[in-house]
Coordinates of C-alpha atoms and ligand atoms in Angstrom, one line a residue:
X44 CA -1.6 19.3 -2.2
X45 CA -0.8 21.6 0.7
X46 CA -3.8 22.6 2.8
X47 CA -3.8 26.3 3.4
X48 CA -4.7 26.3 7.1
X49 CA -5.0 23.6 9.7
X50 CA -8.4 23.4 11.4
X51 CA -6.9 22.2 14.6
X52 CA -5.6 25.2 16.4
X53 CA -8.7 25.7 18.5
X54 CA -8.2 22.2 19.9
X55 CA -4.7 22.7 21.0
X56 CA -5.6 23.2 24.6
X57 CA -8.0 20.3 24.8
X58 CA -7.1 18.0 27.6
X59 CA -6.7 14.3 27.3
X60 CA -9.9 13.8 29.2
X61 CA -11.8 16.0 26.8
X62 CA -10.3 14.1 23.8
X63 CA -11.5 10.9 25.4
X64 CA -15.0 12.3 25.9
X65 CA -15.1 13.5 22.3
X66 CA -13.9 10.2 21.0
X67 CA -16.5 8.3 23.1
X68 CA -19.0 7.9 20.3
X69 CA -17.6 5.4 17.9
X70 CA -18.6 5.6 14.2
X71 CA -20.5 2.9 12.4
X72 CA -18.3 0.1 11.2
X73 CA -16.4 0.8 8.0
X74 CA -18.4 -0.1 4.9
X75 CA -16.3 -0.4 1.7
X76 CA -19.3 -0.3 -0.6
X77 CA -20.5 2.9 0.9
X78 CA -17.0 4.4 0.7
X79 CA -17.1 4.1 -3.1
X80 CA -17.9 7.3 -4.9
X81 CA -19.9 5.9 -7.7
X82 CA -20.2 2.7 -9.8
X83 CA -17.4 2.0 -12.3
X84 CA -17.7 4.2 -15.4
X85 CA -18.9 2.4 -18.6
X86 CA -16.3 4.3 -20.6
X87 CA -12.5 4.8 -20.3
X88 CA -11.1 8.1 -21.7
X89 CA -7.8 7.5 -23.6
X90 CA -6.9 11.0 -24.6
X91 CA -8.1 14.7 -24.4
X92 CA -7.1 17.4 -26.8
X93 CA -8.4 20.7 -25.4
X94 CA -8.2 23.9 -27.4
X95 CA -8.7 27.1 -25.4
X96 CA -9.0 30.6 -26.8
X97 CA -8.7 32.9 -23.7
X98 CA -10.9 35.9 -23.9
X99 CA -9.5 38.2 -21.2
X100 CA -12.1 41.0 -21.3
X101 CA -15.1 38.6 -21.0
X102 CA -13.2 36.2 -18.7
X103 CA -14.4 33.5 -21.0
X104 CA -13.4 30.7 -23.2
X105 CA -14.0 29.7 -26.8
X106 CA -13.1 26.1 -26.7
X107 CA -13.2 22.6 -28.1
X108 CA -12.4 19.2 -26.6
X109 CA -11.5 16.2 -28.7
X110 CA -11.9 13.1 -26.5
X111 CA -11.0 9.6 -27.5
X112 CA -12.6 7.0 -25.3
X113 CA -13.1 3.2 -25.1
X114 CA -16.3 1.6 -24.4
X115 CA -15.8 -0.6 -21.3
X116 CA -19.3 -2.1 -21.0
X117 CA -20.9 -3.4 -24.1
X118 CA -23.9 -2.3 -26.1
X119 CA -24.3 1.4 -25.3
X120 CA -26.1 4.0 -27.3
X121 CA -24.8 7.1 -25.6
X122 CA -21.8 8.3 -23.5
X123 CA -21.9 10.7 -20.6
X124 CA -19.2 13.2 -19.7
X125 CA -19.0 15.5 -16.7
X126 CA -19.5 19.1 -17.7
X127 CA -20.8 22.0 -15.5
X128 CA -21.9 25.3 -17.0
X129 CA -20.5 26.3 -20.4
X130 CA -22.6 26.3 -23.5
X131 CA -22.2 23.4 -25.9
X132 CA -22.5 24.6 -29.5
X133 CA -22.0 21.3 -31.3
X134 CA -20.7 17.8 -31.0
X135 CA -19.0 15.9 -33.8
X136 CA -18.5 12.1 -33.9
X137 CA -16.2 10.8 -36.7
X138 CA -16.7 13.9 -38.7
X139 CA -20.5 14.0 -38.5
X140 CA -22.7 16.1 -36.2
X141 CA -24.0 14.2 -33.3
X142 CA -27.1 14.6 -31.1
X143 CA -26.3 15.6 -27.5
X144 CA -28.2 16.5 -24.4
X145 CA -27.3 18.5 -21.4
X146 CA -28.0 16.7 -18.2
X147 CA -27.5 18.0 -14.7
X148 CA -23.7 18.3 -14.3
X149 CA -23.1 16.4 -17.6
X150 CA -23.2 16.1 -21.3
X151 CA -24.7 13.0 -23.0
X152 CA -23.6 12.3 -26.5
X153 CA -25.7 9.9 -28.6
X154 CA -23.6 7.5 -30.6
X155 CA -24.3 7.0 -34.3
X156 CA -25.2 3.4 -33.7
X157 CA -24.7 1.0 -30.8
X158 CA -21.2 0.5 -29.5
X159 CA -19.7 -2.6 -28.0
X160 CA -17.1 -3.2 -25.3
X161 CA -13.7 -2.5 -26.7
X162 CA -14.9 0.0 -29.4
X163 CA -13.2 3.3 -29.6
X164 CA -15.2 6.6 -30.0
X165 CA -13.7 10.0 -30.8
X166 CA -16.0 12.9 -29.9
X167 CA -15.3 16.5 -30.4
X168 CA -17.2 19.0 -28.3
X169 CA -17.3 22.7 -29.3
X170 CA -18.3 25.0 -26.4
X171 CA -17.9 28.4 -24.9
X172 CA -18.7 30.4 -21.8
X173 CA -17.3 31.7 -18.5
X174 CA -16.1 28.9 -16.2
X175 CA -17.6 29.2 -12.7
X176 CA -14.8 27.3 -11.2
X177 CA -11.7 25.2 -12.2
X178 CA -10.2 27.8 -14.5
X179 CA -9.7 31.2 -12.9
X180 CA -9.4 34.5 -14.6
X181 CA -7.8 36.6 -11.9
X182 CA -5.5 39.5 -11.3
X183 CA -2.1 38.8 -9.8
X184 CA -0.7 40.8 -6.9
X185 CA 0.8 43.3 -9.3
X186 CA -2.5 44.1 -11.0
X187 CA -2.0 42.0 -14.2
X188 CA -4.6 39.5 -15.5
X189 CA -3.8 35.8 -15.3
X190 CA -5.5 32.5 -16.0
X191 CA -4.8 29.4 -13.9
X192 CA -6.5 26.1 -13.7
X193 CA -7.2 24.6 -10.2
X194 CA -9.0 21.3 -10.6
X195 CA -8.8 19.3 -7.4
X196 CA -10.8 17.3 -6.6
X197 CA -13.5 17.5 -9.4
X198 CA -13.5 21.0 -10.8
X199 CA -12.1 20.3 -14.2
X200 CA -15.7 19.7 -15.3
X201 CA -16.3 23.4 -15.1
X202 CA -14.0 24.1 -18.0
X203 CA -13.7 21.0 -20.1
X204 CA -15.9 17.9 -20.6
X205 CA -14.2 14.9 -18.9
X206 CA -14.7 11.7 -16.9
X207 CA -13.8 13.7 -13.8
X208 CA -12.6 11.0 -11.5
X209 CA -9.1 10.0 -10.4
X210 CA -9.5 6.4 -11.6
X211 CA -9.8 7.4 -15.3
X212 CA -6.4 8.7 -16.3
X213 CA -5.7 9.8 -19.9
X214 CA -3.1 11.6 -22.0
X215 CA -3.8 15.3 -22.6
X216 CA -2.8 18.0 -25.1
X217 CA -3.6 21.7 -24.4
X218 CA -3.7 24.2 -27.2
X219 CA -3.9 27.6 -25.7
X220 CA -4.4 30.9 -27.6
X221 CA -3.4 33.8 -25.3
X222 CA -1.9 37.3 -25.6
X223 CA 1.5 37.2 -27.3
X224 CA 3.3 38.9 -24.3
X225 CA 2.2 36.1 -22.0
X226 CA 3.8 32.8 -21.1
X227 CA 1.6 29.7 -21.1
X228 CA 2.6 26.7 -19.0
X229 CA 1.0 23.3 -19.0
X230 CA 1.4 19.6 -18.3
X231 CA 3.9 17.6 -20.3
X232 CA 6.2 18.8 -23.0
X233 CA 6.2 22.1 -24.8
X234 CA 5.3 21.1 -28.4
X235 CA 5.1 24.4 -30.1
X236 CA 4.7 28.2 -29.8
X237 CA 3.2 29.9 -32.9
X238 CA 2.7 33.7 -33.3
X239 CA -0.7 34.5 -34.8
X240 CA -1.4 37.4 -37.1
X241 CA -3.7 39.1 -34.6
X242 CA -1.0 39.6 -31.9
X243 CA -1.8 36.4 -30.0
X244 CA 0.2 33.3 -29.7
X245 CA -0.8 29.6 -29.8
X246 CA 1.1 27.4 -27.2
X247 CA 0.8 23.6 -27.2
X248 CA 1.7 21.4 -24.3
X249 CA 1.1 17.7 -24.3
X250 CA 1.9 14.6 -22.3
X251 CA 2.0 11.0 -23.4
X252 CA 1.7 9.9 -19.7
X253 CA -1.7 8.9 -18.4
X254 CA -2.6 11.8 -16.1
X255 CA -5.4 12.2 -13.5
X256 CA -7.9 14.8 -14.6
X257 CA -7.5 16.7 -11.4
X258 CA -3.9 17.5 -12.3
X259 CA -4.5 18.4 -16.0
X260 CA -3.8 22.1 -15.9
X261 CA -2.6 25.2 -17.8
X262 CA -1.6 28.6 -16.5
X263 CA -1.0 31.8 -18.4
X264 CA 0.1 35.3 -17.6
X265 CA 3.2 37.5 -17.5
X266 CA 5.7 35.0 -16.1
X267 CA 9.4 35.0 -15.8
X268 CA 10.9 31.6 -16.5
X269 CA 14.3 30.6 -15.0
X270 CA 15.9 27.2 -15.2
X271 CA 16.8 25.8 -11.8
X272 CA 18.5 22.5 -12.8
X273 CA 18.3 19.4 -14.9
X274 CA 18.3 15.7 -14.4
X275 CA 20.2 13.3 -16.7
X276 CA 20.8 15.8 -19.4
X277 CA 24.2 14.5 -20.6
X278 CA 25.0 14.2 -24.3
X279 CA 24.3 10.4 -24.4
X280 CA 21.3 10.4 -22.0
X281 CA 18.1 8.9 -23.2
X282 CA 16.1 11.3 -21.0
X283 CA 16.6 14.9 -19.9
X284 CA 14.4 16.4 -17.3
X285 CA 14.5 20.2 -17.0
X286 CA 13.4 21.9 -13.8
X287 CA 12.4 25.6 -14.0
X288 CA 10.5 28.2 -12.0
X289 CA 7.7 30.2 -13.7
X290 CA 6.8 33.1 -11.5
X291 CA 5.7 36.8 -11.5
X292 CA 8.8 38.8 -12.5
X293 CA 8.7 40.8 -9.2
X294 CA 9.0 37.6 -7.2
X295 CA 11.9 35.9 -9.0
X296 CA 14.4 36.3 -6.2
X297 CA 12.0 35.2 -3.5
X298 CA 11.1 32.2 -5.7
X299 CA 14.8 31.3 -6.1
X300 CA 15.1 31.2 -2.3
X301 CA 12.0 29.0 -1.9
X302 CA 13.0 26.6 -4.7
X303 CA 16.7 26.6 -3.7
X304 CA 16.7 22.9 -2.8
X305 CA 14.2 21.7 -5.5
X306 CA 17.0 20.2 -7.7
X307 CA 18.3 18.3 -4.7
X308 CA 14.7 17.1 -3.9
X309 CA 14.1 16.0 -7.5
X310 CA 17.3 14.1 -7.7
X311 CA 16.7 12.5 -4.3
X312 CA 13.3 11.0 -5.2
X313 CA 14.5 10.1 -8.6
X314 CA 17.2 7.9 -7.1
X315 CA 15.2 6.7 -4.0
X316 CA 11.9 5.7 -5.7
X317 CA 12.2 5.6 -9.5
X318 CA 13.1 7.9 -12.4
X319 CA 11.0 11.1 -12.5
X320 CA 7.8 10.2 -14.2
X321 CA 7.2 13.2 -16.5
X322 CA 8.8 15.2 -19.3
X323 CA 9.8 18.3 -17.3
X324 CA 9.0 19.9 -14.0
X325 CA 7.8 23.5 -13.7
X326 CA 7.3 25.2 -10.4
X327 CA 4.7 27.8 -11.0
X328 CA 3.4 30.8 -9.0
X329 CA -0.3 30.8 -9.5
X330 CA -3.7 31.6 -8.1
X331 CA -4.4 28.1 -6.7
X332 CA -6.7 28.0 -3.6
X333 CA -4.2 25.6 -2.0
X334 CA -0.8 26.4 -0.7
X335 CA 0.6 24.1 -3.3
X336 CA -1.1 21.8 -5.9
X337 CA 0.9 18.9 -7.3
X338 CA -0.3 19.2 -10.9
X339 CA 1.6 16.6 -13.0
X340 CA 4.9 18.1 -14.2
X341 CA 3.6 21.7 -13.4
X342 CA 3.3 22.2 -9.7
X343 CA 1.2 25.3 -8.8
X344 CA 2.1 27.2 -5.7
X345 CA 0.0 29.9 -4.2
X346 CA 1.1 33.4 -5.1
X347 CA 1.7 34.3 -1.4
X348 CA 3.6 31.1 -0.6
X349 CA 6.2 32.1 -3.2
X350 CA 6.3 35.7 -2.1
X351 CA 6.7 34.8 1.6
X352 CA 9.5 32.3 0.6
X353 CA 9.2 30.4 3.9
X354 CA 9.9 26.8 4.7
X355 CA 10.6 24.5 1.8
X356 CA 8.8 21.5 3.3
X357 CA 5.9 22.4 0.9
X358 CA 8.3 22.1 -2.1
X359 CA 9.4 18.6 -1.0
X360 CA 5.8 17.6 -0.4
X361 CA 4.6 18.7 -3.9
X362 CA 7.6 17.2 -5.7
X363 CA 7.1 13.8 -3.8
X364 CA 3.5 13.9 -5.2
X365 CA 4.8 13.6 -8.7
X366 CA 5.4 9.9 -7.9
X367 CA 2.6 9.4 -5.4
X368 CA -0.7 10.8 -6.3
X369 CA 0.2 11.8 -9.9
X370 CA 2.1 8.8 -11.4
X371 CA 0.4 6.3 -9.0
X372 CA -3.1 7.7 -8.4
X373 CA -5.6 6.6 -5.8
X374 CA -8.3 4.8 -7.7
X375 CA -10.9 6.1 -5.3
X376 CA -11.2 9.2 -3.1
X377 CA -11.5 7.1 0.1
X378 CA -7.8 6.1 -0.5
X379 CA -6.5 9.7 -0.7
X380 CA -3.9 8.9 1.9
X381 CA -2.0 7.1 -0.9
X382 CA -1.4 10.5 -2.2
X383 CA -1.3 12.9 0.8
X384 CA 0.1 10.5 3.4
X385 CA 2.9 9.6 1.0
X386 CA 3.7 13.2 0.1
X387 CA 3.8 14.1 3.8
X388 CA 6.0 11.2 4.7
X389 CA 8.4 11.4 1.7
X390 CA 9.0 15.0 2.4
X391 CA 10.1 14.0 5.9
X392 CA 12.2 11.2 4.4
X393 CA 14.0 13.8 2.2
X394 CA 15.0 15.8 5.3
X395 CA 16.0 12.7 7.1
X396 CA 18.4 11.5 4.4
X397 CA 19.8 15.0 3.6
X398 CA 19.7 17.0 6.9
X399 CA 19.7 14.2 9.4
X400 CA 17.4 12.3 11.8
X401 CA 16.8 15.2 14.2
X402 CA 15.2 17.3 11.5
X403 CA 13.0 14.4 10.4
X404 CA 12.1 13.6 14.0
X405 CA 10.9 17.1 14.5
X406 CA 8.7 17.1 11.4
X407 CA 7.3 13.7 12.4
X408 CA 6.5 14.9 16.0
X409 CA 4.8 18.0 14.5
X410 CA 2.7 15.7 12.2
X411 CA 1.8 13.6 15.2
X412 CA 0.7 16.6 17.3
X413 CA -1.5 17.9 14.4
X414 CA -3.3 14.5 14.3
X415 CA -3.6 14.0 18.0
X416 CA -5.3 17.4 18.6
X417 CA -7.5 17.1 15.5
X418 CA -11.2 16.3 15.2
X419 CA -10.3 13.4 12.9
X420 CA -9.2 10.8 15.5
X421 CA -12.6 9.1 15.8
X422 CA -12.8 8.4 12.1
X423 CA -10.6 5.9 10.2
X424 CA -8.4 6.9 7.3
X425 CA -10.4 4.9 4.8
X426 CA -13.7 6.3 5.6
X427 CA -17.1 6.8 4.1
X428 CA -17.0 9.7 1.7
X429 CA -18.2 13.1 2.8
X430 CA -20.6 14.9 0.5
X431 CA -17.9 17.6 0.2
X432 CA -14.7 16.1 -1.0
X433 CA -12.7 19.0 0.5
X434 CA -13.4 17.4 3.9
X435 CA -11.0 14.6 2.9
X436 CA -8.2 17.1 3.4
X437 CA -7.9 16.1 7.0
X438 CA -5.2 14.9 9.3
X439 CA -6.1 11.3 8.8
X440 CA -5.0 11.3 5.1
X441 CA -2.1 13.6 5.7
X442 CA -0.4 13.2 9.1
X443 CA -1.8 9.9 10.2
X444 CA -1.2 8.5 6.7
X445 CA 2.5 9.6 7.0
X446 CA 2.7 7.9 10.3
X447 CA 1.3 4.7 9.0
X448 CA 4.1 4.6 6.5
X449 CA 6.6 5.4 9.2
X450 CA 5.3 2.6 11.5
X451 CA 5.2 0.2 8.5
X452 CA 8.9 1.0 7.8
X453 CA 9.8 0.4 11.5
X454 CA 7.8 -2.9 11.4
X455 CA 9.4 -4.4 8.2
X456 CA 12.8 -2.7 8.3
X457 CA 14.3 0.0 6.1
X458 CA 15.4 -2.2 3.2
X459 CA 12.2 -4.2 2.7
X460 CA 10.2 -1.0 3.2
X461 CA 11.9 1.0 0.4
X462 CA 11.9 -2.1 -1.8
X463 CA 8.2 -2.5 -1.2
X464 CA 7.6 1.1 -2.0
X465 CA 9.5 0.7 -5.3
X466 CA 7.6 -2.4 -6.1
X467 CA 4.3 -0.7 -5.4
X468 CA 5.4 2.3 -7.5
X469 CA 6.6 0.2 -10.5
X470 CA 3.5 -2.0 -10.5
X471 CA 1.1 0.9 -10.6
X472 CA 3.1 3.8 -12.2
X473 CA 0.9 5.7 -14.7
X474 CA -2.1 3.7 -13.4
X475 CA -4.1 3.7 -10.2
X476 CA -4.0 1.8 -6.9
X477 CA -5.9 1.1 -3.7
X478 CA -4.5 0.5 -0.2
X479 CA -4.6 -3.3 -0.7
X480 CA -2.1 -2.9 -3.6
X481 CA 0.4 -1.3 -1.2
X482 CA -0.2 -4.1 1.3
X483 CA 0.4 -6.8 -1.4
X484 CA 3.7 -5.2 -2.4
X485 CA 4.9 -4.9 1.2
X486 CA 3.9 -8.5 2.0
X487 CA 5.7 -9.8 -1.1
X488 CA 9.0 -8.1 -0.2
X489 CA 8.8 -8.6 3.5
X490 CA 7.4 -12.1 3.5
X491 CA 5.0 -11.1 6.3
X492 CA 1.3 -11.1 6.6
X493 CA 0.4 -7.4 7.1
X494 CA -3.4 -7.6 6.9
X495 CA -3.7 -6.8 10.6
X496 CA -1.5 -3.8 10.3
X497 CA -3.4 -2.3 7.4
X498 CA -6.8 -3.1 9.0
X499 CA -6.0 -1.5 12.4
X500 CA -4.3 1.6 11.0
X501 CA -6.5 2.3 7.9
X502 CA -9.9 0.9 8.6
X503 CA -10.1 1.6 12.3
X504 CA -10.1 5.0 14.0
X505 CA -7.9 6.2 16.7
X506 CA -4.5 5.4 18.2
X507 CA -3.1 3.8 21.4
X508 CA -3.2 5.6 24.7
X509 CA -0.7 3.8 26.9
X510 CA -0.3 3.7 30.6
X511 CA 2.8 1.9 31.8
X512 CA 3.1 0.8 35.4
X513 CA 6.7 -0.3 36.3
X514 CA 7.4 -2.4 39.4
X515 CA 10.8 -3.3 40.5
X516 CA 11.3 -6.7 42.2
X517 CA 14.7 -6.4 44.0
X518 CA 14.9 -10.0 45.0
X519 CA 14.4 -11.3 41.5
X520 CA 16.3 -8.4 39.9
X521 CA 13.4 -7.9 37.5
X522 CA 11.4 -5.0 36.4
X523 CA 7.7 -5.9 35.8
X524 CA 6.0 -3.6 33.3
X525 CA 2.2 -3.6 33.1
X526 CA 1.2 -1.9 29.9
X527 CA -2.4 -0.9 29.6
X528 CA -4.2 0.5 26.5
X529 CA -6.7 2.9 27.8
X530 CA -8.1 4.4 24.6
X531 CA -11.9 4.1 23.8
X532 CA -11.1 2.2 20.6
X533 CA -10.1 -1.6 20.5
X534 CA -6.6 -2.5 21.4
X535 CA -3.8 -2.0 18.8
X536 CA -1.0 -4.4 18.1
X537 CA 2.5 -2.9 17.8
X538 CA 6.1 -3.2 18.8
X539 CA 6.9 -0.9 21.7
X540 CA 10.4 0.3 22.6
X541 CA 11.1 0.7 26.3
X542 CA 14.2 2.1 27.9
X543 CA 15.4 1.6 31.4
X544 CA 18.3 3.6 33.0
X545 CA 19.9 2.9 36.3
X546 CA 23.3 3.0 38.0
X547 CA 25.9 2.2 35.3
X548 CA 23.5 1.1 32.6
X549 CA 21.0 2.3 30.0
X550 CA 19.2 -0.5 28.1
X551 CA 16.5 -0.8 25.5
X552 CA 14.1 -3.5 24.7
X553 CA 11.3 -4.0 22.2
X554 CA 8.0 -5.4 23.7
X555 CA 5.1 -6.7 21.5
X556 CA 1.9 -5.2 22.7
X557 CA -1.3 -6.9 21.6
X558 CA -4.0 -6.9 24.2
X559 CA -5.7 -4.2 26.3
X560 CA -3.4 -5.2 29.2
X561 CA 0.0 -6.9 29.0
X562 CA 2.7 -7.7 31.5
X563 CA 6.3 -8.3 30.7
X564 CA 9.3 -8.8 33.0
X565 CA 12.8 -7.6 32.3
X566 CA 15.9 -8.7 34.1
X567 CA 18.1 -5.6 34.8
X568 CA 21.5 -5.0 36.5
X569 CA 19.8 -2.9 39.2
X570 CA 16.8 -0.8 40.1
X571 CA 16.1 1.6 37.3
X572 CA 16.0 5.3 38.2
X573 CA 14.1 6.1 34.9
X574 CA 11.8 4.1 32.6
X575 CA 10.8 5.6 29.3
X576 CA 8.3 4.3 26.7
X577 CA 8.8 4.9 23.0
X578 CA 11.8 7.2 23.7
X579 CA 12.5 7.9 20.0
X580 CA 8.8 8.4 19.2
X581 CA 8.1 5.7 16.6
X582 CA 4.6 4.9 17.7
X583 CA 1.6 7.2 16.8
X584 CA 0.0 7.5 20.2
X585 CA 0.4 8.8 23.7
X586 CA 2.2 7.1 26.6
X587 CA 2.5 7.8 30.3
X588 CA 4.7 6.1 32.8
X589 CA 3.1 5.9 36.2
X590 CA 5.3 6.5 39.2
Ligands
LIG40 ZN1 -0.4 17.1 -0.9

């Protein structure tokens, strides 16, 4: 998703010395066990069928959820789902009323008998109430009522019972009863729209693709729908992806400007990574609290983002998420960079391939700056989990994550990098992944051991601070370069590009830096008048050349 505001602006004027002081206290060593949110769930949800009757006056729901689930760990007498608020009226199991109990934040359903590993259970929960979060009854900027879901990270549990964790993906069908003059949008394919006798309409959306609960959404209101493009919709095509905008009628023209390049973005990722993973793509103006939220096949953009019709980097970011985050989902929150770092980087890659390297360089430099001045540098990307999952929306997962991918690409080369990305995607599409899965895919295609790279950039905090001392030896015709890593964190290992310019020449060389202090010599045609370090900015870090 797109964070609404960066928390970093207050730090923009912080000096390097102040950053050093702030970074002085190192965190406790990374502990994978503590980073895990909760133990593996004893059940695996296969499908949800959620029926919602929207009651606009009361801002409430009359609802039912049919949930098919598989028992993962044998011999259980009850299953537990996440559910906050809402009043449960009854629960049915295989056509018979079942006993249930409300627990704090949950719903426990007693099974008719004991169930074993591999057994499938279908429960239907009938409930009603006003969701406190997750599904928002709000008024749009033009004074009309709307209803939009906004689940990230674990707020779906406020409006339907679920295993509300990204590792448990499932198919979903939404059956929404809403006023007839409304449009209802949801994940997957539009299955039916049926007028009801009472002036309302039943709209059914469903997807056969396993979907993370945090992207299972519906939205409803007075919306103008306009097709923006299509992918593969020829007569003999076995798939046809339609791209459309769903926005408030007054904002149609502004939305057309913001989404102008969306067809190009969709086609770009479709050819670079893999075929688009869902049945259609809707770009929806909504009441999401984020700037944009990558709900599977129905991206929700904040109302104001569409109305302002500004930069379309946010559009590229959310479309890239359809592959990374949605189709391949982080199995645990601590690995959120697999979603946000990927979306941030693949947005940059879109501009690199279509608008040129200079545009991408600018975006990458901006991402670097956001990270360097943030408060996040003394924590690793894969960190212990904060109590408040919203704190994960930090520059480690976004900007540093994007830079990790860029440095990985520079390390292994373009072709192996994109081949590794495709292998990682194909292996885990419609499933989940951890950072080690990406490492394995990259190691397989590149034939390199990358454990050190992933460890230093993901599990350790910080970035290199380089001081380079050049010394010209005229007799030998050699430039000696002393490279010192001055950061408060342990030394990093990386290839460093250096450039020397003198009378009649400009040369580049790549130096491997491993230790806290390195010295290399470089035979040059004459005394250099200028020495530059990382001239094209491919290393996340700071560098200063001493005079
Ligand atoms: Zn994002």
